[in-house]
Short mmCIF file of C-alpha atoms in Angstrom, two decimals:
data_model
loop_
_atom_site.label_atom_id
_atom_site.label_comp_id
_atom_site.label_asym_id
_atom_site.label_seq_id
_atom_site.Cartn_x
_atom_site.Cartn_y
_atom_site.Cartn_z
CA MET J 2 0.53 -1.89 -20.10
CA SER J 3 4.06 -3.24 -20.30
CA LYS J 4 5.21 -6.11 -18.14
CA GLY J 5 6.81 -4.96 -14.88
CA TYR J 6 5.05 -1.57 -14.91
CA GLY J 7 2.06 -0.52 -12.88
CA VAL J 8 0.41 1.99 -10.61
CA SER J 9 1.02 1.98 -6.88
CA GLU J 10 0.45 4.20 -3.89
CA ILE J 11 3.52 4.96 -1.77
CA LEU J 12 3.11 6.29 1.77
CA VAL J 13 5.67 8.73 3.17
CA PRO J 14 5.58 7.87 6.90
CA ASP J 15 6.86 10.05 9.72
CA GLY J 16 10.63 9.64 9.96
CA SER J 17 11.01 8.62 6.31
CA GLU J 18 14.16 9.63 4.45
CA TYR J 19 11.90 11.42 1.94
CA VAL J 20 10.33 13.85 4.46
CA GLY J 21 11.54 17.40 3.80
CA LYS J 22 12.78 16.56 0.31
CA THR J 23 11.24 17.67 -2.93
CA ILE J 24 10.00 15.25 -5.56
CA SER J 25 12.94 16.27 -7.74
CA ASP J 26 15.39 15.58 -4.85
CA ILE J 27 14.22 11.96 -4.76
CA ASP J 28 15.01 11.74 -8.50
CA LEU J 29 12.12 9.48 -9.37
CA SER J 30 12.69 9.97 -13.09
CA ALA J 31 16.02 8.11 -12.74
CA LYS J 32 14.02 5.24 -11.20
CA ASP J 33 11.61 5.41 -14.14
CA LEU J 34 8.72 6.59 -11.93
CA ASN J 35 6.15 9.32 -12.51
CA VAL J 36 4.12 10.88 -9.69
CA LEU J 37 0.52 11.11 -10.85
CA THR J 38 -1.14 12.42 -7.69
CA LEU J 39 -0.10 13.60 -4.24
CA TYR J 40 -2.56 13.04 -1.39
CA ARG J 41 -2.00 15.29 1.62
CA GLY J 42 -4.65 15.17 4.31
CA ASN J 43 -7.90 16.21 2.64
CA LYS J 44 -6.11 17.70 -0.37
CA VAL J 45 -5.61 15.93 -3.68
CA ILE J 46 -2.85 17.44 -5.81
CA PRO J 47 -2.85 16.04 -9.35
CA ASN J 48 0.41 16.12 -11.29
CA PRO J 49 2.42 17.75 -8.45
CA LYS J 50 5.34 20.00 -9.35
CA ALA J 51 8.85 18.65 -8.85
CA GLU J 52 9.56 21.45 -6.33
CA ARG J 53 6.82 20.28 -3.93
CA LEU J 54 8.18 19.34 -0.48
CA LEU J 55 7.07 16.00 0.91
CA GLU J 56 5.58 15.89 4.40
CA PRO J 57 4.87 13.02 6.81
CA GLY J 58 1.65 11.25 5.90
CA ASP J 59 1.78 12.16 2.21
CA LYS J 60 0.74 9.48 -0.26
CA LEU J 61 2.15 9.41 -3.77
CA LEU J 62 0.23 7.70 -6.54
CA CYS J 63 2.96 6.66 -8.96
CA PHE J 64 3.23 4.93 -12.31
CA GLY J 65 6.40 3.16 -13.33
CA LYS J 66 8.57 0.15 -12.71
CA LEU J 67 7.07 -1.92 -9.92
CA GLU J 68 10.52 -3.08 -8.83
CA SER J 69 11.62 0.54 -8.33
CA MET J 70 8.52 1.24 -6.24
CA ARG J 71 9.19 -1.81 -4.08
CA GLY J 72 12.68 -0.46 -3.46
CA MET J 73 11.21 2.76 -2.04
CA VAL J 74 9.24 0.90 0.64
CA PRO J 75 11.23 0.14 3.82
CA ALA J 76 11.98 -3.55 4.38
CA ARG J 77 9.98 -3.58 7.61
CA THR J 78 6.71 -2.79 5.80
CA GLN J 79 7.48 -4.98 2.79
CA ARG J 80 6.93 -8.18 4.78
CA ARG J 81 3.64 -9.92 4.18
CA ARG J 82 1.28 -9.58 7.07
CA ARG J 83 -0.18 -13.02 7.49
CA PRO J 84 -2.86 -13.78 10.05
CA LYS J 85 -2.09 -16.32 12.73
CA ILE J 86 -3.73 -19.62 11.96
CA MET J 87 -5.62 -20.98 14.92
CA ASP J 88 -7.28 -24.38 15.39
CA LEU J 89 -11.04 -24.45 15.68
CA PRO J 90 -12.39 -25.81 18.97
CA ASP J 91 -13.49 -29.46 18.93
CA THR J 92 -17.21 -29.04 19.53
CA GLU J 93 -20.14 -30.97 18.14
CA VAL J 94 -22.13 -28.99 15.62
CA THR J 95 -25.90 -29.33 15.97
CA ASN J 96 -28.69 -28.03 13.80
CA PRO J 97 -31.20 -26.06 15.87
CA ASP J 98 -34.27 -27.54 14.17
CA SER J 99 -37.50 -26.89 16.09
CA ASN J 100 -39.06 -30.22 15.01
CA GLY J 101 -36.44 -32.26 16.75
CA ASN J 102 -35.04 -33.47 13.43
CA ASP J 103 -31.36 -33.69 12.86
CA GLY J 104 -31.72 -31.76 9.59
CA ASN J 105 -31.23 -34.79 7.33
CA ASP J 106 -34.72 -34.97 5.83
#
């Protein structure tokens, strides 16, 4: 595979600019992207036609330039979701050994 190209899944959320447009309206070929599969609810549509209308909740499995795919994702969802780092409580750790040993045998 060439550098900068890959496969990615793009979600079409409710309220997206792509809802109600066809795949050809989005002009993915100009962005050097190919739609491999369209996931809609329980349906899997391989190699969808360019005239297919996109609906909220659709997922597009695409191959092409990764940079172009990143540009299709809204900035709000592009941010990395990092967990909050919390300090562990300062408690003494003991080994529950039934022999009364401290576990250092």
